[in-house]
mmCIF file of C-alpha atoms in Angstrom:
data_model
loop_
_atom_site.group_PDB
_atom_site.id
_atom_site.type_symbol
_atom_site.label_atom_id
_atom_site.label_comp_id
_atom_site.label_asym_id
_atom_site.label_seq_id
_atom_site.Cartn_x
_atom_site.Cartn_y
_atom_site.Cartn_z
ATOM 1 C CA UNK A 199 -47.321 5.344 34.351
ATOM 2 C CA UNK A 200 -48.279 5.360 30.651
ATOM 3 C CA UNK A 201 -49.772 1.833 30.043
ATOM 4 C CA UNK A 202 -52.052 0.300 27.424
ATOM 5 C CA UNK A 203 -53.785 -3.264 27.831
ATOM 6 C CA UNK A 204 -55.051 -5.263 24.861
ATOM 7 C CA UNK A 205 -57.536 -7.731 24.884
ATOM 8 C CA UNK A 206 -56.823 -11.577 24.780
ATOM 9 C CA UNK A 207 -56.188 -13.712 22.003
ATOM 10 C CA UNK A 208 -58.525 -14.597 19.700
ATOM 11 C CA UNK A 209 -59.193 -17.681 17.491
ATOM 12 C CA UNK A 210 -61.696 -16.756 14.725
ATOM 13 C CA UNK A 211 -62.887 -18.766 11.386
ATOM 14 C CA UNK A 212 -62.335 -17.063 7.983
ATOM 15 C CA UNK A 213 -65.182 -14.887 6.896
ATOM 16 C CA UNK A 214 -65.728 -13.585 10.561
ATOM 17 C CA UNK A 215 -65.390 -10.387 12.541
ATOM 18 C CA UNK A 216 -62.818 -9.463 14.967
ATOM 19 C CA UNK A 217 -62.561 -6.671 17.855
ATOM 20 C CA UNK A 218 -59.835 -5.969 19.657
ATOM 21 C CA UNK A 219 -59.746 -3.636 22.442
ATOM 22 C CA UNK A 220 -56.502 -1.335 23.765
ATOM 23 C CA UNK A 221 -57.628 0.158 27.235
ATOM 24 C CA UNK A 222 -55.136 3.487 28.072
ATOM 25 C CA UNK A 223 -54.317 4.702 31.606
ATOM 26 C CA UNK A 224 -52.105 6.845 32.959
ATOM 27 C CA UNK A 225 -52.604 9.737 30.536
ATOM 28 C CA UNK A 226 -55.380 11.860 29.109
ATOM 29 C CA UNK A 227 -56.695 9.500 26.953
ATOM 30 C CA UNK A 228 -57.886 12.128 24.494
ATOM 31 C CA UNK A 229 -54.580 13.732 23.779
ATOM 32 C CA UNK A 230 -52.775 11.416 21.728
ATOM 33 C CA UNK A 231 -53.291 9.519 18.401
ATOM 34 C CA UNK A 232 -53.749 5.507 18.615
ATOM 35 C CA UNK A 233 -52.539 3.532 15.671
ATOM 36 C CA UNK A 234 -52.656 0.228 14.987
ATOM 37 C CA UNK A 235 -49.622 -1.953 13.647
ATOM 38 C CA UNK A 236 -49.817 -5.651 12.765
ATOM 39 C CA UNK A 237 -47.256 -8.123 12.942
ATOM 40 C CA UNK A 238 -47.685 -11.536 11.550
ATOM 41 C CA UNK A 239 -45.035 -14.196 12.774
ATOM 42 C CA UNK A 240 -41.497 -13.430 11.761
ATOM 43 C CA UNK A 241 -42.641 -11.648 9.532
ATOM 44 C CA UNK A 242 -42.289 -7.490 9.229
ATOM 45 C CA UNK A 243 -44.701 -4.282 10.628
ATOM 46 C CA UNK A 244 -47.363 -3.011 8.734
ATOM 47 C CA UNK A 245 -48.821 0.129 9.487
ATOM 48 C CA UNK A 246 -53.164 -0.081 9.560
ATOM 49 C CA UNK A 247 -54.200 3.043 10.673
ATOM 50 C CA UNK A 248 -54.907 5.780 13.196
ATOM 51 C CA UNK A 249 -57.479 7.205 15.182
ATOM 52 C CA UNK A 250 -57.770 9.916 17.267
ATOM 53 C CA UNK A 251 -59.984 9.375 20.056
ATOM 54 C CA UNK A 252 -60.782 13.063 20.873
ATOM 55 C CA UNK A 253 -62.474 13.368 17.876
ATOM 56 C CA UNK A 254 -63.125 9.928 16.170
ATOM 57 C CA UNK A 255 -61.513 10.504 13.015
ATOM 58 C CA UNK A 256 -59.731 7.751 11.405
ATOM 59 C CA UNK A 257 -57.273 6.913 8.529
ATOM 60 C CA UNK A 258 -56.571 3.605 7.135
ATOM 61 C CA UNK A 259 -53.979 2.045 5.064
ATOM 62 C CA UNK A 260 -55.639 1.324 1.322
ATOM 63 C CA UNK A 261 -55.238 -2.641 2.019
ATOM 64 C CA UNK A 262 -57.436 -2.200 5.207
ATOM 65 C CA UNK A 263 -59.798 0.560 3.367
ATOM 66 C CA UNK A 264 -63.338 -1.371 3.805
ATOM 67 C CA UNK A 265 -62.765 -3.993 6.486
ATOM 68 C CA UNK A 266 -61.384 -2.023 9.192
ATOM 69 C CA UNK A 267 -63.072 -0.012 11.586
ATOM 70 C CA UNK A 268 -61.362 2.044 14.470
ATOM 71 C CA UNK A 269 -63.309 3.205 17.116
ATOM 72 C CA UNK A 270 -63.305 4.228 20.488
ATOM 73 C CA UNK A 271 -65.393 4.841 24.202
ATOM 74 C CA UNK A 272 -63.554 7.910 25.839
ATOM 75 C CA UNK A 273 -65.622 6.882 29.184
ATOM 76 C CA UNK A 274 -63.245 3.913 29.581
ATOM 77 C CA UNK A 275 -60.274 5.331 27.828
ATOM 78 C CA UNK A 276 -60.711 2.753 25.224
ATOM 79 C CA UNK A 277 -59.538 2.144 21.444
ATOM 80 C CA UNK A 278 -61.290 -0.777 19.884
ATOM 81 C CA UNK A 279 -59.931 -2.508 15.870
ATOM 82 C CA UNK A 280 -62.357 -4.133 14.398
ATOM 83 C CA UNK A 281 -61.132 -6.036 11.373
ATOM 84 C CA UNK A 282 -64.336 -7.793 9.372
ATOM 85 C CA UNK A 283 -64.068 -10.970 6.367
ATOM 86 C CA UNK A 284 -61.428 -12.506 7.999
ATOM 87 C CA UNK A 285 -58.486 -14.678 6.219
ATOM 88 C CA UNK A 286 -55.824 -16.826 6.805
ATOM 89 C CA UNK A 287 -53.177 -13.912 5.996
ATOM 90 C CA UNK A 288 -54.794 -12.359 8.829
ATOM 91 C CA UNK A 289 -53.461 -14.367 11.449
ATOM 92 C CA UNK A 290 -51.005 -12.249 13.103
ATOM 93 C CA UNK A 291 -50.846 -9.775 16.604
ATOM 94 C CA UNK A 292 -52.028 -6.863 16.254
ATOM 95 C CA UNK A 293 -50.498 -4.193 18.036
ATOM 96 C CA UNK A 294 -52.188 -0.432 19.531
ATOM 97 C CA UNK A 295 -49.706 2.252 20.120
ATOM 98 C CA UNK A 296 -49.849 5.927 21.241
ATOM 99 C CA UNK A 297 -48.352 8.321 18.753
ATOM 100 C CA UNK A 298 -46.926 11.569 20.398
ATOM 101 C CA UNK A 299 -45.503 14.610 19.000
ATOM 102 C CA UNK A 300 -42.839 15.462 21.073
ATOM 103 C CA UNK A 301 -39.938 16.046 18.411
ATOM 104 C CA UNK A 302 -42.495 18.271 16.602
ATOM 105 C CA UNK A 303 -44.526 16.638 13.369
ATOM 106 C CA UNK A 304 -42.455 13.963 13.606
ATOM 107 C CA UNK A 305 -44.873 11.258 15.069
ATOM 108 C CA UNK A 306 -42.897 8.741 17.836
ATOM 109 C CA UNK A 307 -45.200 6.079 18.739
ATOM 110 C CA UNK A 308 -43.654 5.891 21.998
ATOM 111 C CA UNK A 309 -46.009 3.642 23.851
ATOM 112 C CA UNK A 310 -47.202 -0.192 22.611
ATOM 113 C CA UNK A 311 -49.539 -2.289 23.999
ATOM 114 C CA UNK A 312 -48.637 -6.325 24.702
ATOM 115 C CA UNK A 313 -50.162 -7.298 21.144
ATOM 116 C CA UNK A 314 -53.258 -9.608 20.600
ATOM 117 C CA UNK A 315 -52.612 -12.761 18.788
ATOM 118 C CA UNK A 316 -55.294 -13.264 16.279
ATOM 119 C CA UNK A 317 -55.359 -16.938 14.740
ATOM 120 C CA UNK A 318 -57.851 -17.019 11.245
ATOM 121 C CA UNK A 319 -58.608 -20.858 11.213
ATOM 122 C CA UNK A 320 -61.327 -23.230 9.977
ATOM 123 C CA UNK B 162 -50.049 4.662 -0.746
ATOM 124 C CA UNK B 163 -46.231 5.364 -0.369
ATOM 125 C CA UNK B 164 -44.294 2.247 -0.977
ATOM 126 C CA UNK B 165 -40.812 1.899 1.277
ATOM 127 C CA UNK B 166 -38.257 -0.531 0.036
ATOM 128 C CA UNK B 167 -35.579 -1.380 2.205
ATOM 129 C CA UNK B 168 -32.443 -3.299 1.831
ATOM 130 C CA UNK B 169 -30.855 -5.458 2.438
ATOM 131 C CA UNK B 170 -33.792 -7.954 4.000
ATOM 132 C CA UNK B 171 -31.165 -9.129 6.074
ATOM 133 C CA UNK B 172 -27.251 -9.328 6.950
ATOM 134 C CA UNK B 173 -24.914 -10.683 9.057
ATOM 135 C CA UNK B 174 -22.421 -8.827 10.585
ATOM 136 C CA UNK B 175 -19.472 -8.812 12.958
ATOM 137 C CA UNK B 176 -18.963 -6.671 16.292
ATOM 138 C CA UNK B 177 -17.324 -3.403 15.395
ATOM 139 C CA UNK B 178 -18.287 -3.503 11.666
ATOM 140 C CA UNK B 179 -19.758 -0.426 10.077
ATOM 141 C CA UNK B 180 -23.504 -1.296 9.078
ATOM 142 C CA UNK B 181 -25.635 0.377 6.478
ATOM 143 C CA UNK B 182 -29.209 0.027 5.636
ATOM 144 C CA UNK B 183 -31.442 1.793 2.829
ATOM 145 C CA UNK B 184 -34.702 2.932 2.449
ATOM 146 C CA UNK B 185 -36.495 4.174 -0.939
ATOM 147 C CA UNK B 186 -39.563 5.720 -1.328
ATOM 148 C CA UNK B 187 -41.879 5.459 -4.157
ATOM 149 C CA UNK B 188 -42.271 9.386 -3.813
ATOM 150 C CA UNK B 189 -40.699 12.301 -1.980
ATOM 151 C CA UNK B 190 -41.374 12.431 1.387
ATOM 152 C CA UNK B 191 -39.200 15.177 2.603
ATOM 153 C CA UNK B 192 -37.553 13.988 5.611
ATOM 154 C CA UNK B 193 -40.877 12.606 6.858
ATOM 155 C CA UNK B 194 -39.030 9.664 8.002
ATOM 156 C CA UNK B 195 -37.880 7.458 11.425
ATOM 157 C CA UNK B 196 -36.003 3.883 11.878
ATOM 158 C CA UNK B 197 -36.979 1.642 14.308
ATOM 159 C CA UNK B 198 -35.314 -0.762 16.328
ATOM 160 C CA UNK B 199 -36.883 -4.461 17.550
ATOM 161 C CA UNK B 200 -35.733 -7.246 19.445
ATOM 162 C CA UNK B 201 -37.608 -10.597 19.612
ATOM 163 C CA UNK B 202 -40.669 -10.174 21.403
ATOM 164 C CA UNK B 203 -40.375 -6.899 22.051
ATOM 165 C CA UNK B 204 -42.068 -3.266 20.841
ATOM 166 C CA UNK B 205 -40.247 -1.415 18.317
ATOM 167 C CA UNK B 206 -38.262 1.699 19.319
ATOM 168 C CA UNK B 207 -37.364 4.434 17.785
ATOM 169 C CA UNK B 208 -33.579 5.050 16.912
ATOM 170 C CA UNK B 209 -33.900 8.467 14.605
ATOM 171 C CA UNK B 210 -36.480 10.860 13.912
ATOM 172 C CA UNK B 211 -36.745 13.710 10.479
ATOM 173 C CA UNK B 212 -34.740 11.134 8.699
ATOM 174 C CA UNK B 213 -31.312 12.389 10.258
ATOM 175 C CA UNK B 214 -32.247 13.580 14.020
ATOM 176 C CA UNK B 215 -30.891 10.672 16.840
ATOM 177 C CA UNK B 216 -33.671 10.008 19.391
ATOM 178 C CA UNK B 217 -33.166 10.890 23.078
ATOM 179 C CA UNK B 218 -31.452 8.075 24.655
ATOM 180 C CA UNK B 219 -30.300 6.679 21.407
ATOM 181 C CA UNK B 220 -26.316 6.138 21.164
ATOM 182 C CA UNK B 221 -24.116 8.285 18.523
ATOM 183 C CA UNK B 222 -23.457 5.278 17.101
ATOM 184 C CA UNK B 223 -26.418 5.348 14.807
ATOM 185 C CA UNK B 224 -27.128 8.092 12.186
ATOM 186 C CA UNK B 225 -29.370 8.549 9.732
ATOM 187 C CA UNK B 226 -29.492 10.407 6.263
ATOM 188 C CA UNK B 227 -31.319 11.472 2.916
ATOM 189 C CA UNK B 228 -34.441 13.294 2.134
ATOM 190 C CA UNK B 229 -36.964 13.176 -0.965
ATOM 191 C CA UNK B 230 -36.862 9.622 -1.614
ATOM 192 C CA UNK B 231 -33.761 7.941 -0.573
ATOM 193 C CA UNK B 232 -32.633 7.256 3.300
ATOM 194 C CA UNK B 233 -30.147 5.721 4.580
ATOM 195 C CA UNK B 234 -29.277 4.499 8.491
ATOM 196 C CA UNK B 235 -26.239 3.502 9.387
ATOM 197 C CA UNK B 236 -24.330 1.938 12.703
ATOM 198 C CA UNK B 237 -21.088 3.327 13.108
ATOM 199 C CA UNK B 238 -19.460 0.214 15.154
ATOM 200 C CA UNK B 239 -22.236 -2.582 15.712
ATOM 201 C CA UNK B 240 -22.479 -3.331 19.455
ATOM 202 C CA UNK B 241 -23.927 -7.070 20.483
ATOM 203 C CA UNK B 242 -26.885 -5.014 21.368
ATOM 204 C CA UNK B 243 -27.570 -3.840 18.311
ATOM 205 C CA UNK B 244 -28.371 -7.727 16.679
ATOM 206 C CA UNK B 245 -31.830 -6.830 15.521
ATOM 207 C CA UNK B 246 -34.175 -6.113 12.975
ATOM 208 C CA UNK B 247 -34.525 -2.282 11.456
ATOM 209 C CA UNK B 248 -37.636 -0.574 9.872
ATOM 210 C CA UNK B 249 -38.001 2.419 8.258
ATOM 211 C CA UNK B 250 -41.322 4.251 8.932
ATOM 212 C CA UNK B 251 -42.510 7.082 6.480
ATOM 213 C CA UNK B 252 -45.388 9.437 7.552
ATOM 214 C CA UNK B 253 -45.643 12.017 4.721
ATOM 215 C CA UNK B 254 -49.211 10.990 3.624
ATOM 216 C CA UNK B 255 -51.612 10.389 6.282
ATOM 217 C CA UNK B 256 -51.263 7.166 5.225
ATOM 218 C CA UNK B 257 -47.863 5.756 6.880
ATOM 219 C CA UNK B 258 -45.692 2.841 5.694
ATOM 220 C CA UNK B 259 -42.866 0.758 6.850
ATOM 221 C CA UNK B 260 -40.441 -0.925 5.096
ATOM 222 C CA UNK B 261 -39.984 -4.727 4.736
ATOM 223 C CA UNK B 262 -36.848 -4.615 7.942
ATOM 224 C CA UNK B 263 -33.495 -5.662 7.852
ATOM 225 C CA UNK B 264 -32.659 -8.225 10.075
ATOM 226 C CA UNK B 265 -28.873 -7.904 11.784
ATOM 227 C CA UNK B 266 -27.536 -11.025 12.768
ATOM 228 C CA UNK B 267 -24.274 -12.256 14.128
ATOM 229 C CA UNK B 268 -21.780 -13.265 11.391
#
């Protein structure tokens, strides 16, 4: 079965770095699009950006442009967000989900993985 | 990027009421458009696909219309199930957008 597993929560102080890793299985890891959604708390979705992990491109929502980086290791079947300068509207979880294109060019992401919880504290 | 504005941010609503939510685009986007469904702590899921084209699955109770910059979805007779929140998810540029969500509560 289609699964992906995030990495654990992470409590970071404003300036810093954070990675966050979405590990696939049960697919071919190199056949569908990851994106990455954020969510802060009760508050809505916003889109950050794709990747596809056959061939490393990437495409990032202007807000993100310059302090995101999407990456990913194909040995391990692994997509990896890093988001850099960290701030306090940061603090959200941050969501990796497989996009397929089974109704054509309309993208379904069809597949989420549990979230990470990011907390941007001092 | 595309902006998406969707209203209302929220309603209340009673069982069997006809529901309607709107999405506007800051451009044309074709139909290059889904809605989403999510329930607390849960992963979105999508309701309609090509702005008017019901998901596999999905009951015939939700529809969706428009094209270019104005989209509409509506819920023919809300179910309890369907107490949620809605999002609108354009993917014309290569750079996608939702909207803000509607959240559907019991009235």
């Amino acid at each position: 079965q289609v699964q992906l597993v995030q990495s654990g929560a992470e409590v970071k102080k404003p300036g810093a770095s954070v990675k966050v890793s979405c590990k696939a299985s049960g697919y071919t890891f190199t056949s569908y699009d990851i994106n990455w959604v954020r969510q802060a708390t009760g508050q809505g979705l916003e889109w950050m950006g794709w990747m596809n992990p056959n061939s490393g491109n990437t495409g990032y929502a202007q807000k993100f442009q310059g302090r995101v980086t999407m990456t990913r290791n194909t040995s391990i079947s692994t997509a990896y967000m890093e988001l850099s300068s960290l701030r306090s509207e940061d603090t959200a979880v941050y969501y990796c989900a497989r996009v397929s294109y089974s109704s054509g060019w309309y993208p379904h992401f069809d597949y989420w993985g549990q979230g990470t919880l990011v907390t941007v504290s001092s | 990027d595309i902006q998406m504005t969707q209203s209302p941010s929220s309603l209340s609503a009673s069982v069997g009421d006809r529901v309607t939510i709107t999405c506007r685009a800051s451009q044309g986007i074709r139909n290059d458009l889904g809605w989403y469904q999510q329930k607390p702590g849960k992963a979105p899921k999508r309701l309609i696909y090509a702005a008017s084209s019901l998901q596999s699955g999905v009951p015939s109770r939700f529809s969706g219309s428009g094209s270019g910059t104005e989209f509409t979805l509506t819920i023919s007779s809300l179910q309890p199930e369907d107490f949620a929140t809605y999002y609108c998810l354009q993917h014309n540029s290569y750079r996608w957008t939702f909207g803000q969500g509607t959240k559907v509560e019991i009235k």
